[in-house]
mmCIF file of C-alpha atoms and ligand atoms in Angstrom:
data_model
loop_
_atom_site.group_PDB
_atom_site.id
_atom_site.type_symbol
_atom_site.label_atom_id
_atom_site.label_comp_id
_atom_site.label_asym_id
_atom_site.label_seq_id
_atom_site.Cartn_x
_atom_site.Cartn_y
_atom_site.Cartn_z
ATOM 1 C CA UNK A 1006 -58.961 92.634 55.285
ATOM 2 C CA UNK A 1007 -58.938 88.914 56.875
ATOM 3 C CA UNK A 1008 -55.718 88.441 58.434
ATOM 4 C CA UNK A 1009 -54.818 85.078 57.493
ATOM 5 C CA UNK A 1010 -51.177 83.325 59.178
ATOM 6 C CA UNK A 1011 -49.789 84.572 62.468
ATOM 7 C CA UNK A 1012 -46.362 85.965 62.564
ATOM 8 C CA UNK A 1013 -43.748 87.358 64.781
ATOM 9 C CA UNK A 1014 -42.849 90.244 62.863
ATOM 10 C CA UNK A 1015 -45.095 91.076 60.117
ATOM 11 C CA UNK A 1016 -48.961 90.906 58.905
ATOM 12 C CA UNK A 1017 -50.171 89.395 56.361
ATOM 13 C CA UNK A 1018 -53.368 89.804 55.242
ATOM 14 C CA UNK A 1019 -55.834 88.594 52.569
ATOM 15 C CA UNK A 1020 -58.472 90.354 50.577
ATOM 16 C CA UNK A 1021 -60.242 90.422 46.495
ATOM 17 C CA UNK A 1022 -57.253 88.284 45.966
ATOM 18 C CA UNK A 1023 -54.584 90.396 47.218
ATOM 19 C CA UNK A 1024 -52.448 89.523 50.072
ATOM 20 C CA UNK A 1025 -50.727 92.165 52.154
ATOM 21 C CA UNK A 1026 -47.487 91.613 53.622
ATOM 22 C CA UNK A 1027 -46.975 94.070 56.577
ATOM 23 C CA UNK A 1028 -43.121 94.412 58.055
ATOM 24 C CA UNK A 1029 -44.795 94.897 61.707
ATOM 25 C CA UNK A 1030 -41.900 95.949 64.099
ATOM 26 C CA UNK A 1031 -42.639 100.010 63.715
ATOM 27 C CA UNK A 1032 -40.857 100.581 67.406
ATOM 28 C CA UNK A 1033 -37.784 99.688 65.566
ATOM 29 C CA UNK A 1034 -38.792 101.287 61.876
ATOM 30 C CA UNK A 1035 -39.433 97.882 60.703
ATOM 31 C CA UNK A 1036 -35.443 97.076 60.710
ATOM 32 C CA UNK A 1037 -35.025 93.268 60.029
ATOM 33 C CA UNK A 1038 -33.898 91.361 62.102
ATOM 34 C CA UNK A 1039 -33.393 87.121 62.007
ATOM 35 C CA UNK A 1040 -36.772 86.436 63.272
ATOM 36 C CA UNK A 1041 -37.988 88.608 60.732
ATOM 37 C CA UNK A 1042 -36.225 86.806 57.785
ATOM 38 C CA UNK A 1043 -37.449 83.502 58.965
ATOM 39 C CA UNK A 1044 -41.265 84.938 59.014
ATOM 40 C CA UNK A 1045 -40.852 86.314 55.927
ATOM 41 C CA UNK A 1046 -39.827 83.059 54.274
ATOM 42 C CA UNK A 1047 -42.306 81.113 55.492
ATOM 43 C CA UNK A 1048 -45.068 83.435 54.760
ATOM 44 C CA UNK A 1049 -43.866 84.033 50.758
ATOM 45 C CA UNK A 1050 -43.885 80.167 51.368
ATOM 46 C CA UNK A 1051 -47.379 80.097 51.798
ATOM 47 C CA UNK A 1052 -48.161 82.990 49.734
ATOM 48 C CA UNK A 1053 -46.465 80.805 47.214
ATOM 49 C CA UNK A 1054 -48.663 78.093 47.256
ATOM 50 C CA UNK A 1055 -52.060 79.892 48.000
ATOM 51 C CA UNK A 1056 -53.810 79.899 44.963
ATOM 52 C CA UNK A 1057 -56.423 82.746 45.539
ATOM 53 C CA UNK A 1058 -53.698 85.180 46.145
ATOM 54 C CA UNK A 1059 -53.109 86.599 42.783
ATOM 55 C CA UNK A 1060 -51.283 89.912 43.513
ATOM 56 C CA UNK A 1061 -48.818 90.914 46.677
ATOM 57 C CA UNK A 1062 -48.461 94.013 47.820
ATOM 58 C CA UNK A 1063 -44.925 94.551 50.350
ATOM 59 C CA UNK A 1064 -45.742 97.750 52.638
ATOM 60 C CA UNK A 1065 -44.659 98.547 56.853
ATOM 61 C CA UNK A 1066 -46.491 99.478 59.296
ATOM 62 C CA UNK A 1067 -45.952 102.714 60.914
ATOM 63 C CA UNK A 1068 -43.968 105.820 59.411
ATOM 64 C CA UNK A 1069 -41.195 103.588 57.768
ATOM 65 C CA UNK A 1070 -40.973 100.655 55.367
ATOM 66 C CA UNK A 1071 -38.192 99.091 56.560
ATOM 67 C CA UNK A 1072 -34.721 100.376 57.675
ATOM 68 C CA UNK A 1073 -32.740 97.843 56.338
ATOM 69 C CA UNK A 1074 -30.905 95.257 58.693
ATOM 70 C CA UNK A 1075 -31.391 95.477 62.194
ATOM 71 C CA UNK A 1076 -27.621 96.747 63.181
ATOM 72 C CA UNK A 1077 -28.258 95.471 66.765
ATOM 73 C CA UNK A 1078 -30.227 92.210 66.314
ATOM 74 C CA UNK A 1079 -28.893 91.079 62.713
ATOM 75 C CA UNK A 1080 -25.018 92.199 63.162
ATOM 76 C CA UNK A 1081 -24.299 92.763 66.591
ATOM 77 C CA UNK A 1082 -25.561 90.058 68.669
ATOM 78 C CA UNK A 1083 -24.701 87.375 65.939
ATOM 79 C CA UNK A 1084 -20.800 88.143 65.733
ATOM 80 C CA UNK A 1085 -20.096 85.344 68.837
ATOM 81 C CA UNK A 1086 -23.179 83.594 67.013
ATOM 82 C CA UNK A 1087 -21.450 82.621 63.571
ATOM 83 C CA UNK A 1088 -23.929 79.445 63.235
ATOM 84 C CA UNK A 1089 -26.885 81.855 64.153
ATOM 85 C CA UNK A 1090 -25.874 84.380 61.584
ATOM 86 C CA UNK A 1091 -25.556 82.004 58.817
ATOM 87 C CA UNK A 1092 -29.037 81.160 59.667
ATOM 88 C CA UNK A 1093 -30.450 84.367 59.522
ATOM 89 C CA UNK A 1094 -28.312 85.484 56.371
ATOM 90 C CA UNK A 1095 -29.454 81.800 54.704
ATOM 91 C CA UNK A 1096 -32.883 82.961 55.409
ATOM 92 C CA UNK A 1097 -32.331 86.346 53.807
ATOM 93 C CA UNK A 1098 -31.059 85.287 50.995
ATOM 94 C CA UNK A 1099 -33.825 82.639 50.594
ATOM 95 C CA UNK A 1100 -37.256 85.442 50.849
ATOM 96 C CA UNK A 1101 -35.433 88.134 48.776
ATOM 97 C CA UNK A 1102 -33.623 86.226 46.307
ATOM 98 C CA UNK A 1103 -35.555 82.893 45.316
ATOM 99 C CA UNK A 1104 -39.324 83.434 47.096
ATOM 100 C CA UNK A 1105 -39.827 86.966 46.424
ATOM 101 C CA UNK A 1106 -37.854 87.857 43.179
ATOM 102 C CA UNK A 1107 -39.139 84.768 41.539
ATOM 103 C CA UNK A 1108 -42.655 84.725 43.095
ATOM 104 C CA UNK A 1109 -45.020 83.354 40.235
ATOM 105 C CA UNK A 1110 -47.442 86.039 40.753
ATOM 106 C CA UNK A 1111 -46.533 90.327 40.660
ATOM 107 C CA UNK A 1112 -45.453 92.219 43.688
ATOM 108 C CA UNK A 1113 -45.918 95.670 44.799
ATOM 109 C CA UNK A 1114 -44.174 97.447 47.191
ATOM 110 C CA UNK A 1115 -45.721 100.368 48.608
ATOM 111 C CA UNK A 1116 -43.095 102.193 50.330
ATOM 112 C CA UNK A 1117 -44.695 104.478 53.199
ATOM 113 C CA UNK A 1118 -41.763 105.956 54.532
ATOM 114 C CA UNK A 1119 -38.177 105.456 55.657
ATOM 115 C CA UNK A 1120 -36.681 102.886 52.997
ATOM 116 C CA UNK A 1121 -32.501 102.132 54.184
ATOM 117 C CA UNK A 1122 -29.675 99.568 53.278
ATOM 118 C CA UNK A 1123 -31.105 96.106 52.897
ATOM 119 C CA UNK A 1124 -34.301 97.300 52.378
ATOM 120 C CA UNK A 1125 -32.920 98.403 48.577
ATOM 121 C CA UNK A 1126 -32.600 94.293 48.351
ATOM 122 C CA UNK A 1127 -35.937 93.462 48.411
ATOM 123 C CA UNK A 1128 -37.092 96.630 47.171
ATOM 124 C CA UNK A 1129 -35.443 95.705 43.909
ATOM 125 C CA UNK A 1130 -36.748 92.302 43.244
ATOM 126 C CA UNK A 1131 -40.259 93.505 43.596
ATOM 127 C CA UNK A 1132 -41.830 93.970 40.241
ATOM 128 C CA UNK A 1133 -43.678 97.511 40.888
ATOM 129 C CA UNK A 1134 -42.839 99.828 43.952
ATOM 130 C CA UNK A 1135 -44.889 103.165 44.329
ATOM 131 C CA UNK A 1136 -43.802 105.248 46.702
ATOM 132 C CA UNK A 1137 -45.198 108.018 49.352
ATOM 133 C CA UNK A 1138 -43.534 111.383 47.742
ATOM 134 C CA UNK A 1139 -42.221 111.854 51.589
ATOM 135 C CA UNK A 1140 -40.642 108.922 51.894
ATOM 136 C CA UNK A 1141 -37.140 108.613 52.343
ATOM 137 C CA UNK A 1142 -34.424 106.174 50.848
ATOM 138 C CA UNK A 1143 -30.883 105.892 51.338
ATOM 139 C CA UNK A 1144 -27.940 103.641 51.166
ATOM 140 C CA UNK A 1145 -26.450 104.717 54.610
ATOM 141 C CA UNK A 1146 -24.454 101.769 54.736
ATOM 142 C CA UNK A 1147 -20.767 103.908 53.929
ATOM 143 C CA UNK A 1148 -22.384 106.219 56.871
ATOM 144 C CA UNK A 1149 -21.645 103.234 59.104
ATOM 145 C CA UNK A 1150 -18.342 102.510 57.538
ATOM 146 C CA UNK A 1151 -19.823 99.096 56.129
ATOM 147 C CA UNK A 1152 -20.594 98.847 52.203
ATOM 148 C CA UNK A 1153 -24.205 98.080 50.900
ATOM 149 C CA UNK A 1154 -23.898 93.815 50.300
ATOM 150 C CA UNK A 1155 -26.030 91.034 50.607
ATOM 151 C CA UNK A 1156 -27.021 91.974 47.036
ATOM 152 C CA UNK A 1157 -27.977 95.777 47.452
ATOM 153 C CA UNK A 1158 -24.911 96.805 45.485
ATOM 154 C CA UNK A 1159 -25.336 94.547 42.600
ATOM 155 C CA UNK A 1160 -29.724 95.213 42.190
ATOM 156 C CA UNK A 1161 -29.355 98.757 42.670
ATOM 157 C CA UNK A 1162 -26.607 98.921 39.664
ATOM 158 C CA UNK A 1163 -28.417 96.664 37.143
ATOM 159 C CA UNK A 1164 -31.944 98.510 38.416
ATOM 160 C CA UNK A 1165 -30.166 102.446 38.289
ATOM 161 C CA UNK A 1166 -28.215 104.320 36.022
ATOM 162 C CA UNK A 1167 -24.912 104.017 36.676
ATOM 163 C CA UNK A 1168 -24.026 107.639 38.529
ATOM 164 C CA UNK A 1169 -27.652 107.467 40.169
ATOM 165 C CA UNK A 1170 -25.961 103.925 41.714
ATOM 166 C CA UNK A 1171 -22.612 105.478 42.316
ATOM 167 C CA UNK A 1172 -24.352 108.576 43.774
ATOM 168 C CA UNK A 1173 -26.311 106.209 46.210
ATOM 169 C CA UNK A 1174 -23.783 104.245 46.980
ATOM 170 C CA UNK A 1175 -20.967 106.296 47.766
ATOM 171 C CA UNK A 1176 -22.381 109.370 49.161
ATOM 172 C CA UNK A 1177 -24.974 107.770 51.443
ATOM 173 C CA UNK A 1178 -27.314 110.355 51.250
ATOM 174 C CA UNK A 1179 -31.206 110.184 51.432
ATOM 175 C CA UNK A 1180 -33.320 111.396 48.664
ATOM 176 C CA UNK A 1181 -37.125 111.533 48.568
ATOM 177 C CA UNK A 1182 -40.085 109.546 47.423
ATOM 178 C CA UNK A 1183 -40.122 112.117 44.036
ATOM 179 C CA UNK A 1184 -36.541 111.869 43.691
ATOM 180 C CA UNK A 1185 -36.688 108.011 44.065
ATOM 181 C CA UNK A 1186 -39.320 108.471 41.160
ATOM 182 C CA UNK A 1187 -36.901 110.490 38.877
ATOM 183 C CA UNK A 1188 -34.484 107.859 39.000
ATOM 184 C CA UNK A 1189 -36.717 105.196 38.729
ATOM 185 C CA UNK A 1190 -35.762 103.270 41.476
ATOM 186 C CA UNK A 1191 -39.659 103.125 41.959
ATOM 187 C CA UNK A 1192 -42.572 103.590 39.266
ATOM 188 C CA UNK A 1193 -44.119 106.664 40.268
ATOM 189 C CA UNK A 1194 -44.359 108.846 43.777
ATOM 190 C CA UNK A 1195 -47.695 110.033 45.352
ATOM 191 C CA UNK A 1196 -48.636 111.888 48.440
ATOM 192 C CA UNK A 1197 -48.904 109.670 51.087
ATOM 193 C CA UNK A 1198 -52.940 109.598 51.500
ATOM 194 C CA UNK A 1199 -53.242 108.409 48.102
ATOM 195 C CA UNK A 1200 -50.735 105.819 48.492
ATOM 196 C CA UNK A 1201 -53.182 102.879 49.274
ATOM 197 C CA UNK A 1202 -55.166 104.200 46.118
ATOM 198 C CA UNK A 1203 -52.305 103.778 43.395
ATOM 199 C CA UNK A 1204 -51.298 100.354 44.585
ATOM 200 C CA UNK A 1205 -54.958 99.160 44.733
ATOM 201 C CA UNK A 1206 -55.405 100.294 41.392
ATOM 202 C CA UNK A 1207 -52.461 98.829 39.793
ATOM 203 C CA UNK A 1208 -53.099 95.490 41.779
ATOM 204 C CA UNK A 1209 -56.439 95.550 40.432
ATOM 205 C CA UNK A 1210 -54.939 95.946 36.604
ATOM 206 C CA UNK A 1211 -52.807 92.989 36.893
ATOM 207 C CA UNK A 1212 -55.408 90.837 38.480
ATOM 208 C CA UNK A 1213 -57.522 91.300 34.521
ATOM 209 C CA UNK A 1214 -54.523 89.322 33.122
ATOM 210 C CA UNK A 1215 -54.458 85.893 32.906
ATOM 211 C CA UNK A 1216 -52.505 84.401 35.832
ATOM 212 C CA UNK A 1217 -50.681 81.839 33.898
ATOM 213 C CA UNK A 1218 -49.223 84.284 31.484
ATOM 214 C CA UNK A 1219 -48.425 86.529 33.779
ATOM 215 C CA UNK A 1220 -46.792 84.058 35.918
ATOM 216 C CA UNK A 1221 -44.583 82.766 32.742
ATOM 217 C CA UNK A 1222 -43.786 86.430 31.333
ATOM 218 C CA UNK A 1223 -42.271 87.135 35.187
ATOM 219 C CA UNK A 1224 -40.433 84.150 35.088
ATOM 220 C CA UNK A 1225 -39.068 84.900 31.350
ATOM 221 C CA UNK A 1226 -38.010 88.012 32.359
ATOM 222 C CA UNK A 1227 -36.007 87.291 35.742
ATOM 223 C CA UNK A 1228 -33.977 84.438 34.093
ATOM 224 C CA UNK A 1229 -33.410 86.451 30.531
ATOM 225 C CA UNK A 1230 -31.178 88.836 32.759
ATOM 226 C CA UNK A 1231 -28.526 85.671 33.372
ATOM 227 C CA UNK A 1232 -29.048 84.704 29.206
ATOM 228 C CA UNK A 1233 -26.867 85.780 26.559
ATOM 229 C CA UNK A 1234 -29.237 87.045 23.330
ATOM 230 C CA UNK A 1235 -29.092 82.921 21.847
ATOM 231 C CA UNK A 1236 -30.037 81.611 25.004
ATOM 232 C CA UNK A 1237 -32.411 83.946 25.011
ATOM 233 C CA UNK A 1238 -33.974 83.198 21.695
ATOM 234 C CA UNK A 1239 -34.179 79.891 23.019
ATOM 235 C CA UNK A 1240 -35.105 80.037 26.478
ATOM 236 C CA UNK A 1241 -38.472 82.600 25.185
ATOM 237 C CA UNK A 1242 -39.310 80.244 22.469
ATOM 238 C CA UNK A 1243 -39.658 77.726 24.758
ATOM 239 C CA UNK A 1244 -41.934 79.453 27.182
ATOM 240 C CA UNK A 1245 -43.784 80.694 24.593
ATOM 241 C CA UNK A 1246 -44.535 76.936 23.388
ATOM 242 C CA UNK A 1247 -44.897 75.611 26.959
ATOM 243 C CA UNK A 1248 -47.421 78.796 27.642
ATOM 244 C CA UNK A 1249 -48.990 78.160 24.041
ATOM 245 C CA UNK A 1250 -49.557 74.086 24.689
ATOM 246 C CA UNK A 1251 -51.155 74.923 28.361
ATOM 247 C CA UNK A 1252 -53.060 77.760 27.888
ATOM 248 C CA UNK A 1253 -55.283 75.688 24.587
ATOM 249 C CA UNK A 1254 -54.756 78.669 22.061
ATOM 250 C CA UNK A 1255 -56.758 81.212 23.419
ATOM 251 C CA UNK A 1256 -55.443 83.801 21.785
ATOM 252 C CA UNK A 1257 -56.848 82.700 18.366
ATOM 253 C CA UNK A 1258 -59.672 83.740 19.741
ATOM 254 C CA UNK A 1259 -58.396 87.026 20.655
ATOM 255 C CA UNK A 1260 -56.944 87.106 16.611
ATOM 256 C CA UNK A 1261 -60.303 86.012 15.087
ATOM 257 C CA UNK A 1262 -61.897 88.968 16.881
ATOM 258 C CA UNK A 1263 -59.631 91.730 16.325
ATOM 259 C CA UNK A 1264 -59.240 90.856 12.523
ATOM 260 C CA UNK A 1265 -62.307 89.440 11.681
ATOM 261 C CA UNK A 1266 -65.562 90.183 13.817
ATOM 262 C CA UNK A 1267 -63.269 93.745 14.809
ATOM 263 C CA UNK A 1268 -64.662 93.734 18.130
ATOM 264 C CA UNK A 1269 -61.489 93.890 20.132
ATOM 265 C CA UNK A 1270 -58.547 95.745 20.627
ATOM 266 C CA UNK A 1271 -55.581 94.222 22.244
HETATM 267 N N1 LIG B 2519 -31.470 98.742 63.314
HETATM 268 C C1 LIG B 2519 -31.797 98.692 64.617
HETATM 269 N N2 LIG B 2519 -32.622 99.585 65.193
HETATM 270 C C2 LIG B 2519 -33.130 100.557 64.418
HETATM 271 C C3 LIG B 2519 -32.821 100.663 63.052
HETATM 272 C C4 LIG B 2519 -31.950 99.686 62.500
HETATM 273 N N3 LIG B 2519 -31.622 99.671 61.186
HETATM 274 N N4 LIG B 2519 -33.450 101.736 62.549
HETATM 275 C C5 LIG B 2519 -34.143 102.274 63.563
HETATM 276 N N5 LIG B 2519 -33.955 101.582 64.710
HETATM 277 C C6 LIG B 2519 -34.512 101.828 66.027
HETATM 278 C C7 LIG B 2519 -33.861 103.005 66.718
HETATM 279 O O1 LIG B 2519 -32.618 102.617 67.270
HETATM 280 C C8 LIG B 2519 -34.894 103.359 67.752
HETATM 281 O O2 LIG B 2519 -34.796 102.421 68.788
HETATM 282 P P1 LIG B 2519 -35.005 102.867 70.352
HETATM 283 O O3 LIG B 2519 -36.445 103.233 70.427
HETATM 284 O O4 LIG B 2519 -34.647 101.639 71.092
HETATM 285 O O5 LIG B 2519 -34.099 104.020 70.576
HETATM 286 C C9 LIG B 2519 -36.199 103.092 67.011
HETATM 287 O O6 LIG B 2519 -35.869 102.231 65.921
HETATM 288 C C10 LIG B 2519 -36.824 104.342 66.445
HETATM 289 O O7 LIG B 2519 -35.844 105.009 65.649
HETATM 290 P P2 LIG B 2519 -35.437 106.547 65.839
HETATM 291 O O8 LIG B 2519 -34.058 106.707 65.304
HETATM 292 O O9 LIG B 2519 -35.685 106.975 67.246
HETATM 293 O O10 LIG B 2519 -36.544 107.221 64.895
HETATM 294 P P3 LIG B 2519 -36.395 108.537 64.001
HETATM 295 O O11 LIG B 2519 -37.771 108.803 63.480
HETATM 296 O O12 LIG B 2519 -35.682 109.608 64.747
HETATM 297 O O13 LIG B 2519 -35.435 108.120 62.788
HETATM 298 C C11 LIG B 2519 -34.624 106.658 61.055
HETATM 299 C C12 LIG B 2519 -35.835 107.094 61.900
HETATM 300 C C13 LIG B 2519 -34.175 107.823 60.149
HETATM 301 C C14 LIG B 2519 -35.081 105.477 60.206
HETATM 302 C C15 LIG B 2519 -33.423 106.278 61.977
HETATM 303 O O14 LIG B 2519 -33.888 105.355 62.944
HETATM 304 C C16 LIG B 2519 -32.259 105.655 61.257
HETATM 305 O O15 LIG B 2519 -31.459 106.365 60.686
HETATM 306 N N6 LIG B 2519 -32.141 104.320 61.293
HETATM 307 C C17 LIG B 2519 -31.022 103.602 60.689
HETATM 308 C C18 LIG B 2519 -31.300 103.397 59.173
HETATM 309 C C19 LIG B 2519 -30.093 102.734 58.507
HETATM 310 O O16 LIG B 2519 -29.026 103.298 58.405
HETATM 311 N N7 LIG B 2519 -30.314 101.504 58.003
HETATM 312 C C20 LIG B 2519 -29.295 100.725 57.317
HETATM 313 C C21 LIG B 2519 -28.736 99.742 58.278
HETATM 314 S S1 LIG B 2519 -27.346 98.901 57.570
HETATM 315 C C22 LIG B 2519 -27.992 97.714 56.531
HETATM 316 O O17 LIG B 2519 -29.160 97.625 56.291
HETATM 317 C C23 LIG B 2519 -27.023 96.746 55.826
#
């Protein structure tokens, strides 16, 4: 892989396409801290705008994906720092919330290992997440006597049942990669050598799609959650005509040959 932007905290690195985004502070389980959220909005920034990149895959480096917020760097040091804290939070809020759950292209996160707290955030606004059957996720956060926020509470109970959420949330106990599958807080679990494998694969399914339509079905389906069903009805329509107008009818192609000449199957 060609590492491509120099970072602080994490990696990222381009290759066929696919840009990894590494969390790279494994002496401290990749916790996040503020310089962390400031890399990681500048680099979805760039990721953003790079128009090679056509897939992103969110891993860490090390045994652990990311164990939520730094509790030293992110809340401790910032109490007497209200100003610096805002920052940091603003900057949260920003890469999880607008960059990464409305990227216009499909993310994967491939979670390696220990997954805590905030980590659920951004897990949750990725489109895919495979996980390592070892790893470990938890919402420790009533463990600490604090209460899973900055989102976490809210994505984990429109993503979960609701007694998988209210388990989660209110016991604060870990469950594993397989367990994480069952309640399909991620897509599927695999043993952690064939990690890499699975996420490759399924990057390199989404790159045969047509970028554009890809793009505009993401986009349909993150705002649809806010819509009531009219708004909806309207708000799909739409994108379907803007998608139709830009993308110069291919699809009647796709028609004339599955009807006519028979020679393709959708
Ligand atoms: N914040 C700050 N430092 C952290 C964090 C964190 N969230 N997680 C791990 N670290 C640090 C440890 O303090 C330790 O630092 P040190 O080397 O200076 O002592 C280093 O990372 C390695 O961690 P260990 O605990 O030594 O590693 P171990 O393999 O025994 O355990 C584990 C890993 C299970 C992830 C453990 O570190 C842990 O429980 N971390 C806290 C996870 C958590 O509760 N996160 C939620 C935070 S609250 C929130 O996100 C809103």
């Amino acid at each position: 892989r060609e590492q491509v932007m120099t970072y602080k905290t994490i990696l990222v690195e381009k290759k066929d396409q696919i840009t990894t985004i590494t969390l790279n502070r494994p002496q401290s389980k990749n916790a996040m801290n503020p310089q962390m959220h400031f890399d990681m909005r500048d680099a979805l920034t760039e990721v953003e705008q790079d128009r090679e990149c056509r897939v992103v895959v969110l891993t860490g480096a090390g045994d652990a994906f990311c164990a939520g917020m730094d509790v030293k760097e992110y809340f401790l040091e910032t109490e007497t720092d209200p100003a610096g804290r805002a920052a940091a939070r603003k900057a949260a809020f920003e890469w999880m919330f607008r960059k990464l759950r409305l990227l216009p292209k499909p993310t994967i996160a491939a979670v390696n290992g220990w997954c805590f707290g905030g980590a659920f955030a951004w897990l949750a606004v990725c489109d895919f997440a495979i996980a390592s059957e070892t790893a470990t996720f938890g919402l420790s956060e009533v463990n600490w006597g604090i209460i899973p926020a900055g989102g976490v509470t809210k994505l984990v109970s429109s993503l979960l049942s609701p007694r998988d959420a209210a388990y989660l949330i209110m016991t604060g106990k870990p469950i594993d990669g397989k367990q994480a599958a069952v309640m399909r807080l991620v897509n599927s679990a695999v043993p952690r050598e064939k990690l890499d494998q699975q996420v490759l694969e399924l990057a390199e399914e989404l790159k045969k799609k047509n970028p554009m339509v890809l793009a505009c079905a993401k986009e349909v389906l993150r705002v649809d959650q806010n819509l009531s069903l009219d708004d909806a009805l309207l708000w799909e329509t739409a994108k379907w005509t803007e998608l139709d107008a830009s993308a110069k009818k291919t699809w009647h192609k796709g028609v004339k040959q599955f009807k006519e000449e028979r020679t393709y199957r959708p």
